[in-house]
Amino acid sequence: MGIPVGKLALYIGCAGIRPEATLPLLLDLGTGNKELRDDPLYMGSRREKVSAQEEQEFMDEVMIALNEKWPGIVVQFEDFKNPFPALERYQQKYTCFNDDIQGTGAVVLAGIINAVKKSGVPVKGQRAVFMGAGSAGVGVAKQIVQFFMEEGLTERQARECFWLVDTKGLVTNDRGDKLAEHKVYFSRDDNAGKQYKNLAEVVDYVKPTILMGLSTIGGIFTPELLTKMSEWNKRPIVFPLSNPSANSECTFEDAIKYTKGTALFASGSPFPPIDYEGRSLQPGQGNNMYVFPGIGLGTILSKATVVTQSMIYASAKALSTALSATEIEQGWL
């Protein structure tokens, strides 16, 4: 319950929502782990994990019940193992959004909007390599696709600016495995039959302007990769977004050190400021708390019946302009 309680505490503190108008929910649909089910100290449901069909039927009942009991309720989905089916099923029917997909996407997009401006490379020249092709990675990439389209690219042109990497390498149409549904949108078909099996190979192949980490693999943005990013780009964009800090793809200190101070940086975990060549540099942190309380409050005040993609995009645009003069001077994005 720590996650929903913590999120609602931020709604109360940051958006002024009345505590008595909030409700933390934890959905327990069983587990396939027999060791846990047999553990006398296990506090969860001691039943086999339900089927996908049972889960969908249960979620239908939950959403109906919540909206019958509290008409106009705003539902925030959090930490679903596969969040796309629920979001796609309910987002046009109920007032809901998924923080892992849309909240993360919005706050990262705000940083990307400013980073692209500072990089001096137009959107049509951007090449983004994503280490991590899960729901958060795909959600972030789709938000950036919309930004690229707003800047004049077609959807196809925008989508082709992205190369996603998972545990098996570059996500391609002809890799030989069955891709999860959410990965298909960004799957590459221009690899000429060659498979790139790890991040280093993909980076050498793409020579990206943007290196994005949502993998939870600590240190995978190696000094060698960071150095190459600075050799290919005047201002490389480096966003290690995994948390906690031990899982971050690189540290702020390494990003600055190995790009010789040129990296445009934001992270998912907090890092201390550093001194570099006589300057005190402060890292920016891409935390969902910058957007989801505002999305929820705006939805409530406007009495919106659905949370649209335009609303999510508007939150990112607004956040990108919210920096103070001091924060801009410190290099925040």
mmCIF file of N, CA and C in Angstrom, residues 59-187:
data_model
loop_
_atom_site.group_PDB
_atom_site.id
_atom_site.type_symbol
_atom_site.label_atom_id
_atom_site.label_comp_id
_atom_site.label_asym_id
_atom_site.label_seq_id
_atom_site.Cartn_x
_atom_site.Cartn_y
_atom_site.Cartn_z
ATOM 1 N N MET A 59 -11.487 -6.281 -13.302
ATOM 2 C CA MET A 59 -11.248 -4.848 -13.488
ATOM 3 C C MET A 59 -12.508 -4.134 -13.975
ATOM 4 N N ASP A 60 -13.284 -4.803 -14.838
ATOM 5 C CA ASP A 60 -14.554 -4.217 -15.277
ATOM 6 C C ASP A 60 -15.455 -3.953 -14.075
ATOM 7 N N GLU A 61 -15.544 -4.922 -13.161
ATOM 8 C CA GLU A 61 -16.379 -4.766 -11.966
ATOM 9 C C GLU A 61 -15.869 -3.634 -11.080
ATOM 10 N N VAL A 62 -14.544 -3.553 -10.922
ATOM 11 C CA VAL A 62 -13.956 -2.501 -10.091
ATOM 12 C C VAL A 62 -14.285 -1.123 -10.655
ATOM 13 N N MET A 63 -14.087 -0.940 -11.945
ATOM 14 C CA MET A 63 -14.324 0.373 -12.549
ATOM 15 C C MET A 63 -15.801 0.755 -12.491
ATOM 16 N N ILE A 64 -16.687 -0.211 -12.709
ATOM 17 C CA ILE A 64 -18.128 0.073 -12.603
ATOM 18 C C ILE A 64 -18.487 0.475 -11.178
ATOM 19 N N ALA A 65 -17.992 -0.292 -10.205
ATOM 20 C CA ALA A 65 -18.324 -0.027 -8.805
ATOM 21 C C ALA A 65 -17.805 1.333 -8.344
ATOM 22 N N LEU A 66 -16.571 1.668 -8.705
ATOM 23 C CA LEU A 66 -16.004 2.954 -8.295
ATOM 24 C C LEU A 66 -16.811 4.121 -8.853
ATOM 25 N N ASN A 67 -17.212 4.014 -10.093
ATOM 26 C CA ASN A 67 -17.933 5.115 -10.726
ATOM 27 C C ASN A 67 -19.399 5.179 -10.301
ATOM 28 N N GLU A 68 -19.964 4.056 -9.890
ATOM 29 C CA GLU A 68 -21.325 4.096 -9.345
ATOM 30 C C GLU A 68 -21.327 4.693 -7.939
ATOM 31 N N LYS A 69 -20.326 4.328 -7.143
ATOM 32 C CA LYS A 69 -20.240 4.830 -5.769
ATOM 33 C C LYS A 69 -19.851 6.300 -5.732
ATOM 34 N N TRP A 70 -18.893 6.688 -6.572
ATOM 35 C CA TRP A 70 -18.405 8.072 -6.577
ATOM 36 C C TRP A 70 -18.399 8.593 -8.013
ATOM 37 N N PRO A 71 -19.510 9.039 -8.527
ATOM 38 C CA PRO A 71 -19.554 9.572 -9.906
ATOM 39 C C PRO A 71 -18.546 10.710 -10.071
ATOM 40 N N GLY A 72 -17.823 10.690 -11.178
ATOM 41 C CA GLY A 72 -16.820 11.723 -11.426
ATOM 42 C C GLY A 72 -15.467 11.421 -10.829
ATOM 43 N N ILE A 73 -15.301 10.243 -10.229
ATOM 44 C CA ILE A 73 -14.015 9.890 -9.622
ATOM 45 C C ILE A 73 -12.916 9.837 -10.690
ATOM 46 N N VAL A 74 -11.709 10.275 -10.320
ATOM 47 C CA VAL A 74 -10.542 10.173 -11.199
ATOM 48 C C VAL A 74 -9.705 8.992 -10.723
ATOM 49 N N VAL A 75 -9.463 8.027 -11.600
ATOM 50 C CA VAL A 75 -8.718 6.819 -11.246
ATOM 51 C C VAL A 75 -7.326 6.893 -11.863
ATOM 52 N N GLN A 76 -6.313 6.756 -11.012
ATOM 53 C CA GLN A 76 -4.932 6.722 -11.499
ATOM 54 C C GLN A 76 -4.404 5.302 -11.373
ATOM 55 N N PHE A 77 -4.050 4.687 -12.519
ATOM 56 C CA PHE A 77 -3.469 3.351 -12.518
ATOM 57 C C PHE A 77 -1.979 3.452 -12.230
ATOM 58 N N GLU A 78 -1.468 2.500 -11.456
ATOM 59 C CA GLU A 78 -0.070 2.555 -11.034
ATOM 60 C C GLU A 78 0.472 1.135 -10.898
ATOM 61 N N ASP A 79 1.652 0.904 -11.437
ATOM 62 C CA ASP A 79 2.388 -0.351 -11.226
ATOM 63 C C ASP A 79 1.655 -1.593 -11.725
ATOM 64 N N PHE A 80 0.898 -1.464 -12.815
ATOM 65 C CA PHE A 80 0.346 -2.653 -13.461
ATOM 66 C C PHE A 80 1.474 -3.329 -14.240
ATOM 67 N N LYS A 81 1.564 -4.659 -14.142
ATOM 68 C CA LYS A 81 2.642 -5.368 -14.844
ATOM 69 C C LYS A 81 2.552 -5.130 -16.342
ATOM 70 N N ASN A 82 1.344 -5.213 -16.892
ATOM 71 C CA ASN A 82 1.114 -4.867 -18.295
ATOM 72 C C ASN A 82 0.006 -3.822 -18.320
ATOM 73 N N PRO A 83 0.360 -2.541 -18.328
ATOM 74 C CA PRO A 83 -0.647 -1.489 -18.138
ATOM 75 C C PRO A 83 -1.455 -1.130 -19.374
ATOM 76 N N PHE A 84 -0.984 -1.530 -20.556
ATOM 77 C CA PHE A 84 -1.634 -1.057 -21.776
ATOM 78 C C PHE A 84 -3.068 -1.559 -21.951
ATOM 79 N N PRO A 85 -3.367 -2.848 -21.701
ATOM 80 C CA PRO A 85 -4.748 -3.293 -21.915
ATOM 81 C C PRO A 85 -5.775 -2.522 -21.089
ATOM 82 N N ALA A 86 -5.505 -2.303 -19.818
ATOM 83 C CA ALA A 86 -6.456 -1.583 -18.965
ATOM 84 C C ALA A 86 -6.624 -0.143 -19.431
ATOM 85 N N LEU A 87 -5.503 0.512 -19.768
ATOM 86 C CA LEU A 87 -5.590 1.904 -20.216
ATOM 87 C C LEU A 87 -6.396 1.997 -21.508
ATOM 88 N N GLU A 88 -6.103 1.128 -22.452
ATOM 89 C CA GLU A 88 -6.813 1.169 -23.735
ATOM 90 C C GLU A 88 -8.291 0.821 -23.574
ATOM 91 N N ARG A 89 -8.603 -0.047 -22.626
ATOM 92 C CA ARG A 89 -9.985 -0.489 -22.436
ATOM 93 C C ARG A 89 -10.838 0.586 -21.772
ATOM 94 N N TYR A 90 -10.231 1.363 -20.863
ATOM 95 C CA TYR A 90 -11.039 2.252 -20.024
ATOM 96 C C TYR A 90 -10.863 3.745 -20.299
ATOM 97 N N GLN A 91 -9.813 4.154 -21.023
ATOM 98 C CA GLN A 91 -9.511 5.578 -21.091
ATOM 99 C C GLN A 91 -10.560 6.397 -21.831
ATOM 100 N N GLN A 92 -11.353 5.768 -22.711
ATOM 101 C CA GLN A 92 -12.414 6.498 -23.403
ATOM 102 C C GLN A 92 -13.777 6.333 -22.722
ATOM 103 N N LYS A 93 -13.811 5.537 -21.649
ATOM 104 C CA LYS A 93 -15.075 5.246 -20.977
ATOM 105 C C LYS A 93 -15.149 5.868 -19.593
ATOM 106 N N TYR A 94 -14.001 5.945 -18.917
ATOM 107 C CA TYR A 94 -13.955 6.465 -17.551
ATOM 108 C C TYR A 94 -12.896 7.572 -17.453
ATOM 109 N N THR A 95 -12.951 8.320 -16.378
ATOM 110 C CA THR A 95 -11.956 9.363 -16.130
ATOM 111 C C THR A 95 -10.756 8.718 -15.459
ATOM 112 N N CYS A 96 -9.755 8.362 -16.244
ATOM 113 C CA CYS A 96 -8.613 7.634 -15.705
ATOM 114 C C CYS A 96 -7.371 7.901 -16.547
ATOM 115 N N PHE A 97 -6.223 7.652 -15.947
ATOM 116 C CA PHE A 97 -4.961 7.692 -16.683
ATOM 117 C C PHE A 97 -3.962 6.797 -15.987
ATOM 118 N N ASN A 98 -2.888 6.461 -16.673
ATOM 119 C CA ASN A 98 -1.851 5.602 -16.120
ATOM 120 C C ASN A 98 -0.591 6.418 -15.883
ATOM 121 N N ASP A 99 -0.169 6.503 -14.650
ATOM 122 C CA ASP A 99 0.978 7.351 -14.323
ATOM 123 C C ASP A 99 2.277 6.792 -14.893
ATOM 124 N N ASP A 100 2.413 5.468 -14.930
ATOM 125 C CA ASP A 100 3.654 4.874 -15.438
ATOM 126 C C ASP A 100 3.850 5.160 -16.925
ATOM 127 N N ILE A 101 2.751 5.164 -17.673
ATOM 128 C CA ILE A 101 2.849 5.427 -19.112
ATOM 129 C C ILE A 101 2.759 6.921 -19.387
ATOM 130 N N GLN A 102 1.683 7.552 -18.935
ATOM 131 C CA GLN A 102 1.396 8.934 -19.320
ATOM 132 C C GLN A 102 2.081 9.950 -18.417
ATOM 133 N N GLY A 103 2.124 9.691 -17.107
ATOM 134 C CA GLY A 103 2.809 10.614 -16.206
ATOM 135 C C GLY A 103 4.301 10.655 -16.466
ATOM 136 N N THR A 104 4.912 9.462 -16.536
ATOM 137 C CA THR A 104 6.343 9.389 -16.853
ATOM 138 C C THR A 104 6.617 10.014 -18.205
ATOM 139 N N GLY A 105 5.776 9.684 -19.186
ATOM 140 C CA GLY A 105 5.967 10.238 -20.524
ATOM 141 C C GLY A 105 5.915 11.748 -20.543
ATOM 142 N N ALA A 106 4.987 12.323 -19.784
ATOM 143 C CA ALA A 106 4.821 13.778 -19.782
ATOM 144 C C ALA A 106 6.005 14.490 -19.146
ATOM 145 N N VAL A 107 6.468 13.984 -18.011
ATOM 146 C CA VAL A 107 7.555 14.682 -17.321
ATOM 147 C C VAL A 107 8.865 14.552 -18.104
ATOM 148 N N VAL A 108 9.081 13.400 -18.744
ATOM 149 C CA VAL A 108 10.282 13.245 -19.565
ATOM 150 C C VAL A 108 10.174 14.106 -20.817
ATOM 151 N N LEU A 109 8.993 14.169 -21.400
ATOM 152 C CA LEU A 109 8.798 15.003 -22.581
ATOM 153 C C LEU A 109 9.114 16.464 -22.281
ATOM 154 N N ALA A 110 8.724 16.935 -21.108
ATOM 155 C CA ALA A 110 9.034 18.321 -20.742
ATOM 156 C C ALA A 110 10.538 18.563 -20.796
ATOM 157 N N GLY A 111 11.312 17.597 -20.271
ATOM 158 C CA GLY A 111 12.760 17.728 -20.327
ATOM 159 C C GLY A 111 13.294 17.642 -21.740
ATOM 160 N N ILE A 112 12.708 16.759 -22.553
ATOM 161 C CA ILE A 112 13.159 16.595 -23.933
ATOM 162 C C ILE A 112 12.880 17.856 -24.754
ATOM 163 N N ILE A 113 11.736 18.487 -24.523
ATOM 164 C CA ILE A 113 11.417 19.718 -25.256
ATOM 165 C C ILE A 113 12.527 20.743 -25.074
ATOM 166 N N ASN A 114 12.951 20.925 -23.819
ATOM 167 C CA ASN A 114 14.009 21.899 -23.552
ATOM 168 C C ASN A 114 15.378 21.405 -24.008
ATOM 169 N N ALA A 115 15.619 20.097 -23.870
ATOM 170 C CA ALA A 115 16.914 19.551 -24.286
ATOM 171 C C ALA A 115 17.103 19.660 -25.796
ATOM 172 N N VAL A 116 16.049 19.383 -26.560
ATOM 173 C CA VAL A 116 16.139 19.483 -28.016
ATOM 174 C C VAL A 116 16.461 20.918 -28.424
ATOM 175 N N LYS A 117 15.825 21.888 -27.767
ATOM 176 C CA LYS A 117 16.123 23.292 -28.063
ATOM 177 C C LYS A 117 17.593 23.598 -27.809
ATOM 178 N N LYS A 118 18.116 23.127 -26.662
ATOM 179 C CA LYS A 118 19.498 23.425 -26.298
ATOM 180 C C LYS A 118 20.512 22.665 -27.150
ATOM 181 N N SER A 119 20.089 21.515 -27.682
ATOM 182 C CA SER A 119 21.026 20.695 -28.456
ATOM 183 C C SER A 119 21.396 21.332 -29.783
ATOM 184 N N GLY A 120 20.495 22.178 -30.310
ATOM 185 C CA GLY A 120 20.735 22.790 -31.604
ATOM 186 C C GLY A 120 20.427 21.887 -32.778
ATOM 187 N N VAL A 121 19.945 20.664 -32.508
ATOM 188 C CA VAL A 121 19.602 19.716 -33.569
ATOM 189 C C VAL A 121 18.085 19.719 -33.749
ATOM 190 N N PRO A 122 17.575 20.003 -34.945
ATOM 191 C CA PRO A 122 16.122 20.000 -35.144
ATOM 192 C C PRO A 122 15.558 18.603 -34.946
ATOM 193 N N VAL A 123 14.244 18.521 -34.732
ATOM 194 C CA VAL A 123 13.646 17.216 -34.431
ATOM 195 C C VAL A 123 13.879 16.207 -35.559
ATOM 196 N N LYS A 124 13.907 16.674 -36.785
ATOM 197 C CA LYS A 124 14.097 15.734 -37.899
ATOM 198 C C LYS A 124 15.489 15.112 -37.889
ATOM 199 N N GLY A 125 16.415 15.717 -37.169
ATOM 200 C CA GLY A 125 17.763 15.176 -37.069
ATOM 201 C C GLY A 125 18.016 14.394 -35.792
ATOM 202 N N GLN A 126 17.009 14.273 -34.940
ATOM 203 C CA GLN A 126 17.181 13.559 -33.680
ATOM 204 C C GLN A 126 17.110 12.046 -33.909
ATOM 205 N N ARG A 127 17.977 11.321 -33.190
ATOM 206 C CA ARG A 127 17.999 9.858 -33.219
ATOM 207 C C ARG A 127 18.042 9.382 -31.769
ATOM 208 N N ALA A 128 16.984 8.725 -31.341
ATOM 209 C CA ALA A 128 16.847 8.357 -29.932
ATOM 210 C C ALA A 128 16.987 6.856 -29.745
ATOM 211 N N VAL A 129 17.948 6.455 -28.916
ATOM 212 C CA VAL A 129 18.084 5.055 -28.525
ATOM 213 C C VAL A 129 17.559 4.907 -27.103
ATOM 214 N N PHE A 130 16.608 3.989 -26.935
ATOM 215 C CA PHE A 130 16.007 3.721 -25.628
ATOM 216 C C PHE A 130 16.515 2.382 -25.107
ATOM 217 N N MET A 131 17.187 2.393 -23.969
ATOM 218 C CA MET A 131 17.553 1.150 -23.305
ATOM 219 C C MET A 131 16.421 0.806 -22.345
ATOM 220 N N GLY A 132 15.590 -0.138 -22.756
ATOM 221 C CA GLY A 132 14.382 -0.481 -22.004
ATOM 222 C C GLY A 132 13.174 -0.285 -22.897
ATOM 223 N N ALA A 133 12.471 -1.377 -23.164
ATOM 224 C CA ALA A 133 11.313 -1.320 -24.061
ATOM 225 C C ALA A 133 10.061 -1.818 -23.361
ATOM 226 N N GLY A 134 9.985 -1.576 -22.046
ATOM 227 C CA GLY A 134 8.788 -1.921 -21.295
ATOM 228 C C GLY A 134 7.721 -0.851 -21.441
ATOM 229 N N SER A 135 6.717 -0.907 -20.584
ATOM 230 C CA SER A 135 5.593 0.027 -20.704
ATOM 231 C C SER A 135 6.038 1.470 -20.514
ATOM 232 N N ALA A 136 6.941 1.712 -19.551
ATOM 233 C CA ALA A 136 7.394 3.080 -19.324
ATOM 234 C C ALA A 136 8.186 3.599 -20.515
ATOM 235 N N GLY A 137 9.082 2.773 -21.045
ATOM 236 C CA GLY A 137 9.881 3.193 -22.188
ATOM 237 C C GLY A 137 9.034 3.510 -23.402
ATOM 238 N N VAL A 138 8.098 2.629 -23.705
ATOM 239 C CA VAL A 138 7.222 2.856 -24.854
ATOM 240 C C VAL A 138 6.329 4.066 -24.613
ATOM 241 N N GLY A 139 5.838 4.222 -23.380
ATOM 242 C CA GLY A 139 5.008 5.382 -23.062
ATOM 243 C C GLY A 139 5.751 6.689 -23.258
ATOM 244 N N VAL A 140 6.993 6.739 -22.790
ATOM 245 C CA VAL A 140 7.820 7.938 -22.975
ATOM 246 C C VAL A 140 8.049 8.200 -24.457
ATOM 247 N N ALA A 141 8.418 7.163 -25.197
ATOM 248 C CA ALA A 141 8.708 7.327 -26.623
ATOM 249 C C ALA A 141 7.486 7.839 -27.385
ATOM 250 N N LYS A 142 6.305 7.337 -27.042
ATOM 251 C CA LYS A 142 5.098 7.788 -27.735
ATOM 252 C C LYS A 142 4.787 9.251 -27.443
ATOM 253 N N GLN A 143 5.079 9.700 -26.219
ATOM 254 C CA GLN A 143 4.885 11.113 -25.909
ATOM 255 C C GLN A 143 5.817 11.978 -26.757
ATOM 256 N N ILE A 144 7.062 11.524 -26.926
ATOM 257 C CA ILE A 144 8.024 12.297 -27.710
ATOM 258 C C ILE A 144 7.647 12.286 -29.189
ATOM 259 N N VAL A 145 7.081 11.175 -29.657
ATOM 260 C CA VAL A 145 6.580 11.116 -31.036
ATOM 261 C C VAL A 145 5.573 12.239 -31.274
ATOM 262 N N GLN A 146 4.668 12.449 -30.312
ATOM 263 C CA GLN A 146 3.676 13.510 -30.489
ATOM 264 C C GLN A 146 4.350 14.880 -30.581
ATOM 265 N N PHE A 147 5.368 15.107 -29.759
ATOM 266 C CA PHE A 147 6.110 16.373 -29.813
ATOM 267 C C PHE A 147 6.760 16.557 -31.184
ATOM 268 N N PHE A 148 7.389 15.500 -31.697
ATOM 269 C CA PHE A 148 8.022 15.588 -33.009
ATOM 270 C C PHE A 148 6.990 15.891 -34.093
ATOM 271 N N MET A 149 5.792 15.308 -33.961
ATOM 272 C CA MET A 149 4.731 15.594 -34.931
ATOM 273 C C MET A 149 4.258 17.039 -34.822
ATOM 274 N N GLU A 150 4.171 17.545 -33.598
ATOM 275 C CA GLU A 150 3.793 18.952 -33.402
ATOM 276 C C GLU A 150 4.820 19.885 -34.033
ATOM 277 N N GLU A 151 6.062 19.402 -34.137
ATOM 278 C CA GLU A 151 7.134 20.201 -34.722
ATOM 279 C C GLU A 151 7.231 20.028 -36.235
ATOM 280 N N GLY A 152 6.299 19.263 -36.829
ATOM 281 C CA GLY A 152 6.234 19.208 -38.290
ATOM 282 C C GLY A 152 6.498 17.869 -38.948
ATOM 283 N N LEU A 153 6.893 16.856 -38.183
ATOM 284 C CA LEU A 153 7.125 15.548 -38.787
ATOM 285 C C LEU A 153 5.807 14.794 -38.955
ATOM 286 N N THR A 154 5.766 13.880 -39.924
ATOM 287 C CA THR A 154 4.632 12.966 -40.011
ATOM 288 C C THR A 154 4.795 11.914 -38.913
ATOM 289 N N GLU A 155 3.732 11.157 -38.646
ATOM 290 C CA GLU A 155 3.840 10.123 -37.614
ATOM 291 C C GLU A 155 4.913 9.105 -37.967
ATOM 292 N N ARG A 156 4.972 8.714 -39.220
ATOM 293 C CA ARG A 156 5.985 7.739 -39.638
ATOM 294 C C ARG A 156 7.389 8.305 -39.463
ATOM 295 N N GLN A 157 7.596 9.551 -39.884
ATOM 296 C CA GLN A 157 8.911 10.175 -39.723
ATOM 297 C C GLN A 157 9.301 10.263 -38.250
ATOM 298 N N ALA A 158 8.336 10.619 -37.406
ATOM 299 C CA ALA A 158 8.606 10.736 -35.971
ATOM 300 C C ALA A 158 8.947 9.379 -35.374
ATOM 301 N N ARG A 159 8.181 8.355 -35.735
ATOM 302 C CA ARG A 159 8.405 7.015 -35.188
ATOM 303 C C ARG A 159 9.769 6.471 -35.600
ATOM 304 N N GLU A 160 10.208 6.832 -36.782
ATOM 305 C CA GLU A 160 11.485 6.318 -37.281
ATOM 306 C C GLU A 160 12.696 6.967 -36.611
ATOM 307 N N CYS A 161 12.468 7.912 -35.723
ATOM 308 C CA CYS A 161 13.565 8.529 -34.962
ATOM 309 C C CYS A 161 13.938 7.703 -33.731
ATOM 310 N N PHE A 162 13.275 6.546 -33.524
ATOM 311 C CA PHE A 162 13.451 5.786 -32.286
ATOM 312 C C PHE A 162 13.943 4.371 -32.557
ATOM 313 N N TRP A 163 14.929 3.960 -31.750
ATOM 314 C CA TRP A 163 15.434 2.591 -31.749
ATOM 315 C C TRP A 163 15.332 2.078 -30.315
ATOM 316 N N LEU A 164 14.510 1.058 -30.090
ATOM 317 C CA LEU A 164 14.298 0.528 -28.749
ATOM 318 C C LEU A 164 15.109 -0.755 -28.548
ATOM 319 N N VAL A 165 15.726 -0.862 -27.385
ATOM 320 C CA VAL A 165 16.574 -2.005 -27.057
ATOM 321 C C VAL A 165 16.015 -2.686 -25.811
ATOM 322 N N ASP A 166 15.851 -4.013 -25.880
ATOM 323 C CA ASP A 166 15.446 -4.766 -24.697
ATOM 324 C C ASP A 166 16.527 -5.801 -24.373
ATOM 325 N N THR A 167 16.209 -6.787 -23.563
ATOM 326 C CA THR A 167 17.225 -7.757 -23.133
ATOM 327 C C THR A 167 17.761 -8.600 -24.283
ATOM 328 N N LYS A 168 17.044 -8.633 -25.409
ATOM 329 C CA LYS A 168 17.481 -9.419 -26.559
ATOM 330 C C LYS A 168 18.134 -8.567 -27.642
ATOM 331 N N GLY A 169 18.235 -7.264 -27.407
ATOM 332 C CA GLY A 169 18.860 -6.387 -28.388
ATOM 333 C C GLY A 169 17.872 -5.443 -29.028
ATOM 334 N N LEU A 170 18.218 -4.957 -30.213
ATOM 335 C CA LEU A 170 17.360 -4.022 -30.929
ATOM 336 C C LEU A 170 16.026 -4.687 -31.277
ATOM 337 N N VAL A 171 14.941 -3.983 -31.012
ATOM 338 C CA VAL A 171 13.614 -4.500 -31.321
ATOM 339 C C VAL A 171 13.380 -4.357 -32.817
ATOM 340 N N THR A 172 13.302 -5.516 -33.510
ATOM 341 C CA THR A 172 13.112 -5.525 -34.966
ATOM 342 C C THR A 172 11.995 -6.499 -35.339
ATOM 343 N N ASN A 173 11.488 -6.324 -36.563
ATOM 344 C CA ASN A 173 10.420 -7.200 -37.055
ATOM 345 C C ASN A 173 10.893 -8.627 -37.300
ATOM 346 N N ASP A 174 12.181 -8.784 -37.623
ATOM 347 C CA ASP A 174 12.680 -10.101 -38.038
ATOM 348 C C ASP A 174 13.653 -10.705 -37.028
ATOM 349 N N ARG A 175 13.474 -10.351 -35.761
ATOM 350 C CA ARG A 175 14.399 -10.848 -34.732
ATOM 351 C C ARG A 175 14.175 -12.331 -34.430
ATOM 352 N N GLY A 176 12.990 -12.828 -34.729
ATOM 353 C CA GLY A 176 12.737 -14.251 -34.538
ATOM 354 C C GLY A 176 11.902 -14.596 -33.334
ATOM 355 N N ASP A 177 11.651 -13.623 -32.451
ATOM 356 C CA ASP A 177 10.808 -13.883 -31.285
ATOM 357 C C ASP A 177 9.480 -13.154 -31.456
ATOM 358 N N LYS A 178 8.490 -13.544 -30.673
ATOM 359 C CA LYS A 178 7.191 -12.879 -30.713
ATOM 360 C C LYS A 178 7.252 -11.638 -29.828
ATOM 361 N N LEU A 179 7.089 -10.473 -30.430
ATOM 362 C CA LEU A 179 7.185 -9.227 -29.685
ATOM 363 C C LEU A 179 5.932 -8.993 -28.861
ATOM 364 N N ALA A 180 6.112 -8.455 -27.661
ATOM 365 C CA ALA A 180 4.970 -7.993 -26.881
ATOM 366 C C ALA A 180 4.241 -6.919 -27.681
ATOM 367 N N GLU A 181 2.943 -6.867 -27.547
ATOM 368 C CA GLU A 181 2.120 -5.997 -28.382
ATOM 369 C C GLU A 181 2.584 -4.542 -28.323
ATOM 370 N N HIS A 182 2.972 -4.070 -27.119
ATOM 371 C CA HIS A 182 3.326 -2.654 -26.992
ATOM 372 C C HIS A 182 4.639 -2.303 -27.694
ATOM 373 N N LYS A 183 5.461 -3.313 -28.035
ATOM 374 C CA LYS A 183 6.738 -3.039 -28.702
ATOM 375 C C LYS A 183 6.602 -2.924 -30.220
ATOM 376 N N VAL A 184 5.508 -3.427 -30.762
ATOM 377 C CA VAL A 184 5.361 -3.524 -32.218
ATOM 378 C C VAL A 184 5.427 -2.151 -32.892
ATOM 379 N N TYR A 185 4.858 -1.136 -32.259
ATOM 380 C CA TYR A 185 4.783 0.204 -32.846
ATOM 381 C C TYR A 185 6.169 0.729 -33.215
ATOM 382 N N PHE A 186 7.181 0.428 -32.386
ATOM 383 C CA PHE A 186 8.524 0.954 -32.624
ATOM 384 C C PHE A 186 9.486 -0.081 -33.211
ATOM 385 N N SER A 187 8.982 -1.248 -33.550
ATOM 386 C CA SER A 187 9.847 -2.284 -34.096
ATOM 387 C C SER A 187 10.412 -1.851 -35.450
#
